[in-house]
Each structure stands twice: as C-alpha cells, then as structure tokens.
XYZ file of C-alpha atoms in Angstrom:
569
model
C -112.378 56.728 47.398
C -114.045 56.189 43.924
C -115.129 53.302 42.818
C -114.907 52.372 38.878
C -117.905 50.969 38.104
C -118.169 48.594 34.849
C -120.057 50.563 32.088
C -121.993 52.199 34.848
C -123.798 48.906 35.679
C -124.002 47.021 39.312
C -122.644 44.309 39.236
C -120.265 42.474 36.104
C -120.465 39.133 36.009
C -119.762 37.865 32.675
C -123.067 35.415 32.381
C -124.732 39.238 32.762
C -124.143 40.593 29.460
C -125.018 37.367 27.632
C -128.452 38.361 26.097
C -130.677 37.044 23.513
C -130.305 37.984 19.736
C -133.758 39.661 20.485
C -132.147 41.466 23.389
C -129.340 42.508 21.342
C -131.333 44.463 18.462
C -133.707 46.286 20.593
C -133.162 49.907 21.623
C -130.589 50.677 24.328
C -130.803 53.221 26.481
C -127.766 52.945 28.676
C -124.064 53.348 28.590
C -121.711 51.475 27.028
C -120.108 48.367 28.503
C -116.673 49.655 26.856
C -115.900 52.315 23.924
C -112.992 51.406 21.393
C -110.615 53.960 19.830
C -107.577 53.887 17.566
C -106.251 54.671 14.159
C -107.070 54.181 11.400
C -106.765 50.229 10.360
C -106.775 49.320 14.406
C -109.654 47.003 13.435
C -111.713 49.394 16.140
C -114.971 47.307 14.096
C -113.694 44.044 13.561
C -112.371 43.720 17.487
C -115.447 45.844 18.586
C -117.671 43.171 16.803
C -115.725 40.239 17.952
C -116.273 41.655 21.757
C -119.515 42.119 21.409
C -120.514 38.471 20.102
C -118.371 37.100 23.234
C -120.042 39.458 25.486
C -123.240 38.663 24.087
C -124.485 42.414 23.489
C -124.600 44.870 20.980
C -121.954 46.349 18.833
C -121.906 50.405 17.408
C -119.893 51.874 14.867
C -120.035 55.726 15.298
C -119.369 55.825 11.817
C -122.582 53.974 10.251
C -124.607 56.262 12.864
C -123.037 59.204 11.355
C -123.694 57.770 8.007
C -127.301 57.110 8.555
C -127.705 60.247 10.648
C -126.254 61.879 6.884
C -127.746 60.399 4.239
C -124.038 59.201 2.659
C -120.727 58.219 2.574
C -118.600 59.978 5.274
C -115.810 60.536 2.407
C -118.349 62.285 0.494
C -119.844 64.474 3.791
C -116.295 65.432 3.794
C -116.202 66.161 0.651
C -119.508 68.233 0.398
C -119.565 69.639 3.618
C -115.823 69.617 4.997
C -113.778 68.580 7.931
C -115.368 70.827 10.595
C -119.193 70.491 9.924
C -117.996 66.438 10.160
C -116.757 66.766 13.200
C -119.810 68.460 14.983
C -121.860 66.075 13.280
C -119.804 63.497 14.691
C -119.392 64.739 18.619
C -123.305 64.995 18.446
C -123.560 61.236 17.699
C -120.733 60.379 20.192
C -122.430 62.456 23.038
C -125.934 60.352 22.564
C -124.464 56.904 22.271
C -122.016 57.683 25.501
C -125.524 57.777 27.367
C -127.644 55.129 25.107
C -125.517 52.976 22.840
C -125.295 49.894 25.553
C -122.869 47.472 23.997
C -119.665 48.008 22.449
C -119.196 51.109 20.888
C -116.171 51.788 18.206
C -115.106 55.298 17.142
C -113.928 57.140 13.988
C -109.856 57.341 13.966
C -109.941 60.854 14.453
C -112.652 61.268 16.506
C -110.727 62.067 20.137
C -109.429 64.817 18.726
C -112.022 66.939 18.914
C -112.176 68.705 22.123
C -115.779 68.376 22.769
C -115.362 64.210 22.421
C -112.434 64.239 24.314
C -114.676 66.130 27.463
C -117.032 63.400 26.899
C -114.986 60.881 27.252
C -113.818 62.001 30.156
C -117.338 62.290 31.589
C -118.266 58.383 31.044
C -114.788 57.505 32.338
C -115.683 59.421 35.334
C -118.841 57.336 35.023
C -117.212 54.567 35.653
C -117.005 53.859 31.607
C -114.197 51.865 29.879
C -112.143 53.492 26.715
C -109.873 51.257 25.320
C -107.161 52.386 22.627
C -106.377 49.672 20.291
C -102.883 49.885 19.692
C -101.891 48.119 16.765
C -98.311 47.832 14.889
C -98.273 50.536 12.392
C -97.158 48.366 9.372
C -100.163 46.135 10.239
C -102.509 48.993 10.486
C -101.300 50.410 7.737
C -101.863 47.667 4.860
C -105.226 47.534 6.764
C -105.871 51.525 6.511
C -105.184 50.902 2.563
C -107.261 47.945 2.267
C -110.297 49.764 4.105
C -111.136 52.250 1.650
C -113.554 55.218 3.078
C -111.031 57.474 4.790
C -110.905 60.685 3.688
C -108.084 61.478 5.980
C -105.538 59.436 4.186
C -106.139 61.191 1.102
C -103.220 60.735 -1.069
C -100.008 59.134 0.088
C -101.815 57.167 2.470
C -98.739 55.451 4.300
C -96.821 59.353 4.768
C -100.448 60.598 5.695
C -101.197 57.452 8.222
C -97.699 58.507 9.944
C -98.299 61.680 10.441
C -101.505 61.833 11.873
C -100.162 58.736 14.380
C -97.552 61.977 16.155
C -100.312 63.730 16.245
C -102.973 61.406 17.919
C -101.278 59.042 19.722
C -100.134 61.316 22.954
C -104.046 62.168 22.737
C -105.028 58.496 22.013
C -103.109 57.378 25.433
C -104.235 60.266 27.727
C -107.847 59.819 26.752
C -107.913 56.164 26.983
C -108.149 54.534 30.886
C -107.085 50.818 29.130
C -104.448 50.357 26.022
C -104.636 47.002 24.345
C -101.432 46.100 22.214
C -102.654 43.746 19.009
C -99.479 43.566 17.263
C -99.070 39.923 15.765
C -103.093 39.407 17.300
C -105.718 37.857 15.700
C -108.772 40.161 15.483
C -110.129 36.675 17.987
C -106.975 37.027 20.513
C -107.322 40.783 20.313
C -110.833 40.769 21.414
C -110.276 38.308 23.752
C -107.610 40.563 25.191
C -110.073 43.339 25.139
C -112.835 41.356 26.936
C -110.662 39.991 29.979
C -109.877 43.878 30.024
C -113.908 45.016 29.916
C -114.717 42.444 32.329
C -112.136 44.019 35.114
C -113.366 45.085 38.326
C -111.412 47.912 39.358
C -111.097 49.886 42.279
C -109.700 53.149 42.573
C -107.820 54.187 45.966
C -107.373 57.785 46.951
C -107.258 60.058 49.547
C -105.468 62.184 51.893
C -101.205 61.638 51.253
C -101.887 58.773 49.416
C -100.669 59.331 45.196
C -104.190 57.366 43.687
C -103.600 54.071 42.203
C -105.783 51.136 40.816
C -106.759 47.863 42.370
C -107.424 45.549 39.394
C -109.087 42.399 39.635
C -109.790 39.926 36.990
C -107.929 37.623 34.613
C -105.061 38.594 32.387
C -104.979 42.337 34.848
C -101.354 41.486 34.600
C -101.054 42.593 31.131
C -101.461 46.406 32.486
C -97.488 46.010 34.004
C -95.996 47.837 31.649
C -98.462 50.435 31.468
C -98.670 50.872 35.341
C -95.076 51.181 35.623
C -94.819 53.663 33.327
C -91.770 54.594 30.597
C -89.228 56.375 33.617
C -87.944 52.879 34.634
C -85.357 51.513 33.081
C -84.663 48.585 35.764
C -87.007 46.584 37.329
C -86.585 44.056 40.517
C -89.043 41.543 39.860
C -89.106 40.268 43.774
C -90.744 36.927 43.959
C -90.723 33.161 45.611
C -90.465 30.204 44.216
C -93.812 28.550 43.871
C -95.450 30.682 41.743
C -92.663 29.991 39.006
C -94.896 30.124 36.218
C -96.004 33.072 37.155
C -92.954 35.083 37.653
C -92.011 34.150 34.227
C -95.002 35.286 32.880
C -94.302 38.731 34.532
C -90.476 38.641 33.459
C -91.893 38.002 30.011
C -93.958 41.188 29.788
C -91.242 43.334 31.589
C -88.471 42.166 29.002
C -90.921 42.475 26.046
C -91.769 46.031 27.707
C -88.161 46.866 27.388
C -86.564 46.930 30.863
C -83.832 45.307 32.000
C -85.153 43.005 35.028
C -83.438 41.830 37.653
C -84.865 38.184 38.728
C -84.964 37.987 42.943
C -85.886 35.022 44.337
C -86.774 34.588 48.087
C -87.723 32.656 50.477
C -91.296 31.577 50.841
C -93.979 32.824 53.375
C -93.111 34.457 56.211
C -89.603 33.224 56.225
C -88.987 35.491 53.238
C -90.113 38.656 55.600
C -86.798 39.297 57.522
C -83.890 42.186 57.544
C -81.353 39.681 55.962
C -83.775 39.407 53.157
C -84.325 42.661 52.635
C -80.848 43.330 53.249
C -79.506 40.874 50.836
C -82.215 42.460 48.003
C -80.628 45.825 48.911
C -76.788 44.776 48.265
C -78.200 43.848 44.770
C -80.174 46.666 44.208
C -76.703 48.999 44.925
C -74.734 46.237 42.769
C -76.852 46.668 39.977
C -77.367 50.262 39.906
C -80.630 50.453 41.000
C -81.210 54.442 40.649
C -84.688 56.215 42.210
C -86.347 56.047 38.561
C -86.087 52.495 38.335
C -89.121 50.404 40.001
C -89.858 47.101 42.050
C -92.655 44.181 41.229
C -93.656 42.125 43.960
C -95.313 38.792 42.664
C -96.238 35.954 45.108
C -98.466 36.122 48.476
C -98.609 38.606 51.347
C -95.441 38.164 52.591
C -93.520 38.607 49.240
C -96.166 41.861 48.427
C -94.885 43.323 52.172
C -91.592 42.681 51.588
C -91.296 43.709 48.051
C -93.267 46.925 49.375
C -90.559 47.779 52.061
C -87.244 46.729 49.954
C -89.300 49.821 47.318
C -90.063 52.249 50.367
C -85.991 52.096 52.248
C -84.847 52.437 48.345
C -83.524 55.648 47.846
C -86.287 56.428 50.748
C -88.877 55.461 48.039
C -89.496 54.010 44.411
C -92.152 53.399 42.371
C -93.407 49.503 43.113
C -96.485 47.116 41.886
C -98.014 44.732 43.732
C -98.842 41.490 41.947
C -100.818 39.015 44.423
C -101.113 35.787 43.644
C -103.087 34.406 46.257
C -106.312 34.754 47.716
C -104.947 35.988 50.836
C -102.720 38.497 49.207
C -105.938 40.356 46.525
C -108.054 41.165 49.473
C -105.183 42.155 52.280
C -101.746 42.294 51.922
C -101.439 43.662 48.338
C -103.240 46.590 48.718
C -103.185 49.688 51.485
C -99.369 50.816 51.357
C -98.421 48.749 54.637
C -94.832 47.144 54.273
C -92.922 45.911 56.591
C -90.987 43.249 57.730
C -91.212 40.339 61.256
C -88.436 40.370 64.345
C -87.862 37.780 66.849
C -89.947 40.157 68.961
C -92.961 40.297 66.590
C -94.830 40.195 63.417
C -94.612 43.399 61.055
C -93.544 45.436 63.668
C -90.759 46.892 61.403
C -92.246 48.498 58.222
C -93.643 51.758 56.867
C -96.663 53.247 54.684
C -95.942 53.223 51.282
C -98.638 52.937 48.858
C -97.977 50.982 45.259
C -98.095 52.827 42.053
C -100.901 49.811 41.300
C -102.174 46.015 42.125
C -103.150 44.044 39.688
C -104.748 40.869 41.134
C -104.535 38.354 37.827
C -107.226 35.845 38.853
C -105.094 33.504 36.442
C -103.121 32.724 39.727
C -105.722 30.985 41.514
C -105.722 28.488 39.071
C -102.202 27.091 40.422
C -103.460 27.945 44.300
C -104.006 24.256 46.351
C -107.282 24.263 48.353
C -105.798 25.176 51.619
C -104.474 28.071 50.996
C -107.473 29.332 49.094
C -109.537 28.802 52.110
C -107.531 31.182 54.644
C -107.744 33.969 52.172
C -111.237 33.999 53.394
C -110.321 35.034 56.664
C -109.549 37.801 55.924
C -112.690 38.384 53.327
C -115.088 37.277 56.201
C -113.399 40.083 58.618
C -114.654 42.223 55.803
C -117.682 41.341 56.048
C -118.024 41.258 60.041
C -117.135 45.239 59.960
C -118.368 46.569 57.423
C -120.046 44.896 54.102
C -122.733 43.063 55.325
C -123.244 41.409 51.714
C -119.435 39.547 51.691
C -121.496 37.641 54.996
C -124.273 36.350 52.294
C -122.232 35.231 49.989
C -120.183 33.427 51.549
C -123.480 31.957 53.371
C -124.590 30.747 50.004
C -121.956 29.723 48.050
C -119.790 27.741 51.376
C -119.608 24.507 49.777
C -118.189 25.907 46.598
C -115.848 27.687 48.411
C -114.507 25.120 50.696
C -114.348 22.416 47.698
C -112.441 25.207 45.617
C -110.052 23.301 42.739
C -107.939 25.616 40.899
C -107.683 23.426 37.623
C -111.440 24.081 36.863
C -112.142 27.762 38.894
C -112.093 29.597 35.401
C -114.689 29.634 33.444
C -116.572 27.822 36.244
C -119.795 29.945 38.155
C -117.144 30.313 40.974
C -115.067 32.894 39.298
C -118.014 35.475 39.372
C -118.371 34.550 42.827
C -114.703 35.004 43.872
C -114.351 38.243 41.819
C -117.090 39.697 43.916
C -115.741 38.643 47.214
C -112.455 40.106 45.747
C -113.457 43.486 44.628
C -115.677 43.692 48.131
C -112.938 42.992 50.374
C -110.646 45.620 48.698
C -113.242 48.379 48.484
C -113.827 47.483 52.516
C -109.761 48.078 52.844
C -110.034 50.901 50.441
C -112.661 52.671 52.233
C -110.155 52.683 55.897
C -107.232 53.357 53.909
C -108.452 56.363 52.164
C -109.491 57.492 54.827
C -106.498 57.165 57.141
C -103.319 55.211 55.957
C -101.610 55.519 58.724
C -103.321 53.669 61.359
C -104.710 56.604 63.573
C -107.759 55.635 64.024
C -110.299 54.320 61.477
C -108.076 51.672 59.397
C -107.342 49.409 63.081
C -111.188 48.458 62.197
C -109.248 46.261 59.748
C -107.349 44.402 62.586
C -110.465 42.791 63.795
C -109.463 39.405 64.860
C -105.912 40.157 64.467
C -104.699 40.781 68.011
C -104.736 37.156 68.302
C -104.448 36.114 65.521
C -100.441 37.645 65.199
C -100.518 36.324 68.875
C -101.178 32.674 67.171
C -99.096 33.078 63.764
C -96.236 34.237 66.575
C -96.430 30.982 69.466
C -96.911 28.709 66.311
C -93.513 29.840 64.626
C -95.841 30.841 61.484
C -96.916 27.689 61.048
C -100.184 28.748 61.313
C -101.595 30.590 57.770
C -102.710 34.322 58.320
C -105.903 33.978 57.305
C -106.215 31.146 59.547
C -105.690 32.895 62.809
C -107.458 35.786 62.014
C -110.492 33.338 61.698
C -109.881 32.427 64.983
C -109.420 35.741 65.962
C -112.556 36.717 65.322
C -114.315 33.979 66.974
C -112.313 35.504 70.155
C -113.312 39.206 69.380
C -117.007 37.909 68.876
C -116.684 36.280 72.350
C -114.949 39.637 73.992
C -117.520 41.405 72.543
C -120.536 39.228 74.087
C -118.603 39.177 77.530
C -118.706 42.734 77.861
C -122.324 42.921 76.569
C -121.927 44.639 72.810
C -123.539 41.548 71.018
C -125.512 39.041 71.678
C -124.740 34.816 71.492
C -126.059 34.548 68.257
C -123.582 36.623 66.689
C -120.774 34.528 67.970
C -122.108 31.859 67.019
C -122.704 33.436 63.538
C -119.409 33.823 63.531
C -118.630 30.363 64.616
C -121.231 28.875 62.028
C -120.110 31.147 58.800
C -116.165 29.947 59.750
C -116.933 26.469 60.262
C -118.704 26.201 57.074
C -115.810 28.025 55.015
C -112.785 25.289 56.629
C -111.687 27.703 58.697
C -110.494 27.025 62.235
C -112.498 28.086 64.725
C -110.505 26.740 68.073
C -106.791 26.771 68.979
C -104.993 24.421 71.241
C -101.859 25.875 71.386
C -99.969 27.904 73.760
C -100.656 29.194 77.025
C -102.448 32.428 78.723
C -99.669 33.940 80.347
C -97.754 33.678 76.669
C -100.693 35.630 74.992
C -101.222 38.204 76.912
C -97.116 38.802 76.715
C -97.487 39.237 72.971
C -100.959 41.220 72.710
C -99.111 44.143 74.754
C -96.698 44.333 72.258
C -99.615 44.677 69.523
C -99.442 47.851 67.363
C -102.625 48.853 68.072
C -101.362 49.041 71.954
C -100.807 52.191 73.991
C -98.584 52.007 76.836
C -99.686 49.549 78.795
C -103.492 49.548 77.957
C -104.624 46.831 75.543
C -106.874 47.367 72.918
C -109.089 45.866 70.901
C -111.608 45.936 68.017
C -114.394 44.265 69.284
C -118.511 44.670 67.305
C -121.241 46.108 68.626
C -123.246 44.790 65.641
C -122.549 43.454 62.289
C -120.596 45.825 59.949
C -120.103 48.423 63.471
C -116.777 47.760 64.823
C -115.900 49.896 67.630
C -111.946 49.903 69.588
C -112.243 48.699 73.316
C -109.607 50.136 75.099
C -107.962 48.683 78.454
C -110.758 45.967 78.875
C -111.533 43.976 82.781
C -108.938 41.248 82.204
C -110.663 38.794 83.549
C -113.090 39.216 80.167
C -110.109 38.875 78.053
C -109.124 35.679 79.601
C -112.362 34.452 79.608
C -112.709 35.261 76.170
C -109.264 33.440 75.711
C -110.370 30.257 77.351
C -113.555 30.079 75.141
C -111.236 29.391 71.760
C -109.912 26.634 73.395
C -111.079 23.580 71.830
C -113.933 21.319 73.978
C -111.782 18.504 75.976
C-alpha cells in the first residue's frame, strides 16, 4: 500500500499552512504543497496566487525564477538564445523548486513537455506531491493568452498557434497531472477554491496483490473527481442510491450528465432493507432493459448498505464492471466503501452472499456529513475505534481528546469548524488501517479477519434485532465482548476492557445489550464467516493494536464473556 502524502508533509490540516506574512517571504526549503500546470491563458498565476493567499503560504511562478535566474524577458531569452537552451534553463529551475519552493508553485505552458520535467514530476508525485492541470475552456483561455502578452510560443496567429499546441499538450497535460480542475465559466476565486478543496485532500492509495489500485479520497468537494475516476469508456452510468441523501444524488447526477453520460437514476430502499436479492434483482432487470453493456459503469452513493449493494449489482454485471463508491456517511468512509467486499443479507445471515470486487475509486465528499443527524454520526465510530483497538494506536487518542466534540457532532456547523480536521484524520486513519489488511489479503484468508474485531457479535446483534440495531453500534458492543473474551482467557488485562468500556461510553456508543438469548447467539456465531466447520473463531487482543484469531475457544469463556455485555439488573 502507498500512502499519498500531502506535499510531502505529516499531517494537512488546513489551520497548518496558515502562516504569517513573515513566514511567507522567508526561504523555503521544502516541497511544494501543490504544483499548477496548463496552457497558456489557464490563469496557472492568477489561481496559483489566489490558492496561496487562502492557504496562507507562498506562491512561485517558474517563470519570474527563470526570468531572474536570466537577466530578461523570457520572449527575449527565446529570442537570443532559442527554444532549447530555454528549456534546460527552465527544467533546472523546476528540478530545485520541486525540492525547495514550499507553497504553490505555477509552471510555464509548455513546460511538461520536456522530458526531463515530466520525470520530475513524476518523482514529487511519487513523493506524495500534488500536480494539478488547470483546464480551462479554450475560448476563455484564449482571449486570456492574447491579453497576456510575453509568450513567445504564440508567435503570430496566436488563436491557430494556441490550438495547435493544445493537441499536442493536452494528452501530456492529463497523464502528467494526478488532479484536473475544470474552470470553464470559474472565477479565478471559485477556481482556486476548487483547487484548494482539491490540495487539501487526503488520499489514500490501495494496492496490492489481485487488486487493480484505486484511490480513497477524503475531503470536501472529492466528488468532483467522478468523471475523471470513471473514465471516458462509459457511456451509461447506474447511479444506485436511497432516498435520504436526495441532495446528494442530485449533485452526483449533475456531474455525470454535465460529464456526458446518460445516467440511469435507481432508487432503493434504505439501510439494510435495500441489501436483498430482489433488490439486486430488480436493479439487474433494468440494467438488461436499458442496455447496460460491460463498458458502461455503476455509482453507489448513500451508506454501507447502498456502497455493498451497488458493489455486488457492478461485480454479477456482465461478471464485472467498473463501479465508484460514493459514501455518505461516517460509517460508510471508514468501512463499507472501501476494500472490494460486496455482498448482499439472507434470512439466514448478514452478507453472507457477496464477492470481492474492488471499486475503480471512493471518493468520501465530507460535504455529506453536513446533512448526517447525530446518531448516525456516532456509530460510524465503531467502526473507527475497532481501528484503533488493532492496529493505530493514535485513532485511540484522538478520540480520547476530542469525545465531547464528537458525541455533540451537528452537521449544520461541522465545516469550517476545528472538527473537520479532526474527522478527516480519523477518516484517512481508519481507511489506511483497512487499506493496510486489504492490500495485503482481499480475500479474507487470514490477515484482513483482524478487521472483524467485534463483529462476531456484533452481526449476531444487527441479526436477533431485525437490523434495528446500527452497524457501528454492535460492533461497539462487540468489542466490549472481545475485550472481555480476551481477559477471560488471560491475553489482556481488566484495564483494557475497561479502556474499552471507558473510550465507548464516552463516544455514545453502547456498551451493553439486553436483547436476545444465549442459546440464539451461539446459533448465529457458527454460521459466522470467519467459522470453520464447527470450530468458532474469534479475533480477540493480546494488546492494543495486536489482534490475534482464537480458534475453538472453552465455551464456557464465551458464555461468560456473553453474560458480561449484559446490562447490570
């Protein structure tokens, strides 16, 4: 798994690159936070500089270093000295402010083309850099190009020359760049802002043995990138979603339509109801109506049922098609969304019919939170506290110090607010955790059941209650019984569990559950997936962040362990 890493620094909170105008003019000697390129009359400066100011850092225009670095005019180096001497000039300065600049860097229209620049490039992408191709309407960048004076590659007819260098650079433009930003009809204001909600991504990059890499990104507006994740092969597109996220969907349907495809709109039932073979069924019988061929694609946009069902209609399709996850709850960004598991529930069980299927991309638009009631914010950190218990110790501390905020969460004032740097965090934390066990091993053989910790009975729960109960709610109390397993058969010690207890409690998460009975359980935690036979097993701890699978434990511990979640009479 690789990690993308914003402009090479830790971590990316937005109040982080706010510095003072003192700050600002001194001497950087570190990467940039993102570098612009485009063509001519992009407004690669004006955006760049717009950025910058909102970011609080520095701006660079390659150009005036070349200038400075020259003596004169870059039309009259060109002039003097010709095209090719430029160009070395130029990859020099681009190679020192890819390691130095800081800030927001802008290049020279034709500057990717050079092969050197382009190998650069590549390098502080690989970095974990950010290059961004403005692309603008050509009429508008045009009259700018014109206006702009100083580009001695437009020599002449300036409109004929603009055109043909845009066939030229533009399959190079969109290769190089790892983020396209369209500013057609954009204020250079809108445009940055576009490019900043675009900087300020946290992205994580999942690969790995049979999986086809993709990108988990997390941050607002990340649902502008659904056109360019689905890619120009589509030409239909089954945007699968459920009714309350409304506004949403018709953001999405929006984008697709202005993208060009033809969608088809499929609404569904919500939660787990939506998660059944008539569902799917029904989706399929439209999908065959409508021509649905094994070029076209599927967008699933709503919570972590919609994502797994969306996920399984695009996997049975013509035994696979390209699909995109777009979660829109908490729940869904850490879990559901991401690590290729679709499936659907039977009478006999929860997601025991599915398959492995990983999405061509998630893009986790923290603009849906703002719609997300309290309650079912607050089970999404189930699942980001199971994170934490087996493997990133650091999820545990933040959540430690930021509980009250959590549990008071109101989506009408989470943007913008201190909170949204915390969530993003927890977000981007809880995916690499599922990133790490599904790179390594996507198909549940071993290493990514570390991820069912407190899930045994927690499906047990969501099961007796009828789904009632919220995933990330069971889970919580799933772990409370894993910690308690755990302590029975001597792994960890009381303190932990009641860690657990303590750091649950704190979030609104249940820690107890009064319903159903022993003999019930037990019934439905043989018929777990992680099950062999007739053994149980388990993920139990045998320390913070060391989960470990128990296998075919005394039963008299499980039970025990059982009766312990039961809430004090």
């Amino acid at each position: 798994m690789t990690e993308h890493r914003h402009g090479g620094h830790g971590n990316r909170h937005r109040g982080q690159h706010r510095r003072s105008n003192e700050q600002r003019q001194s001497t950087c000697q570190e990467p940039p936070v993102a570098v612009l390129i485009g063509m001519p009359g992009a407004g690669k400066t004006r955006v760049g500089g717009e950025v910058a100011h909102m970011l609080g850092v520095r701006f660079t225009d390659s150009d005036e270093v070349i200038e400075q670095r020259a003596g004169m005019h870059i039309t009259e180096y060109f002039s003097e000295y010709g095209e090719p001497r430029f160009r070395k000039l130029e990859s020099q300065v681009i190679a020192e402010l890819l390691h130095t600049a800081g800030g927001i860097v802008s290049l020279g229209g034709g500057a990717p083309m050079t092969e050197e620049v382009r190998r650069n490039l590549q390098a502080y992408i690989e970095r974990g850099g950010k290059v961004v191709y403005l692309q603008a309407d050509p009429q508008e960048a045009m009259e700018r190009a014109r206006r702009g004076g100083n580009r001695p590659m437009l020599a002449g007819d300036a409109d004929a020359r603009w055109r043909s260098l845009y066939e030229q650079r533009d399959p190079v433009f969109k290769a190089v760049a790892n983020m396209h930003v369209h500013t057609r009809g954009s204020s250079p204001q809108h445009a940055a802002r576009k490019v900043m909600d675009m900087v300020m991504e946290h992205d994580v990059h999942v690969t790995g043995t049979s999986i086809t890499p993709y990108d988990v990104r997390i941050g607002v507006g990340t649902s502008n990138h659904l056109a360019e994740v689905l890619g120009d092969k589509p030409v239909r597109i089954a945007l699968i979603h459920t009714s309350p996220v409304q506004r949403h969907s018709d953001r999405a349907r929006a984008l697709l339509r202005q993208a060009g495809y033809q969608v088809s709109d499929v609404l569904i039932p919500d939660a787990e109801a939506g998660k059944t073979i008539e569902v799917a069924n029904g989706i399929w019988q439209r999908l065959g109506d409508e021509g649905f061929t094994r070029s076209d694609a599927v967008v699933g946009l709503g919570g972590g049922a919609a994502t797994d069902l969306a996920g399984f209609v695009a996997a049975t399709w013509m035994r696979g098609i390209r699909y995109v996850n777009c979660p829109t709850s908490l729940l869904a960004m850490v879990d559901a969304s991401t690590g290729g598991k679709t499936g659907i529930n039977t009478p006999q069980g929860k997601n025991l019919v599915g398959s492995f299927y990983t999405p061509a991309g998630v893009l986790a638009d923290m603009r849906a939170l703002e719609t997300l009631p309290n309650d079912i914010f607050i089970e999404g950190l189930g699942e980001v506290a199971k994170s934490g218990f087996i493997r990133d110790c650091d999820i545990l501390s933040i959540l430690e110090d930021n509980a009250q905020e959590l549990r008071q969460f109101d989506g009408s004032i989470f943007l913008g607010s201190p909170l949204e740097d915390v969530v993003a965090e927890l977000i981007e934390r809880t995916v690499k955790v599922k990133a790490y066990h599904v790179s390594n091993d996507l198909r549940e053989a071993g290493l990514r059941e570390f991820l069912n910790y407190g899930h045994t009975l927690g499906h047990a729960i969501e099961q007796i209650e009828h789904f009632t109960w919220r995933h990330g709610n069971a889970v919580a109390v799933g772990c409370v019984f894993a910690a308690e397993l755990s302590h029975l058969l001597g792994y960890i010690d009381q303190d932990l569990v009641d860690y657990h207890r303590r750091l649950l409690g704190s979030l609104g998460l249940p820690i107890s559950w009064a319903g159903g009975d022993w003999d019930s359980v037990l019934e439905l935690m043989h018929r777990d997936k992680k099950a062999r036979g007739n053994t149980l097993r388990f993920v139990v701890l045998d320390g913070i962040g060391h989960p470990i699978h128990l296998d075919d434990p005394p039963i008299e511990a499980v039970h025990e362990a059982f009766e312990r979640i039961r809430p004090v009479r």
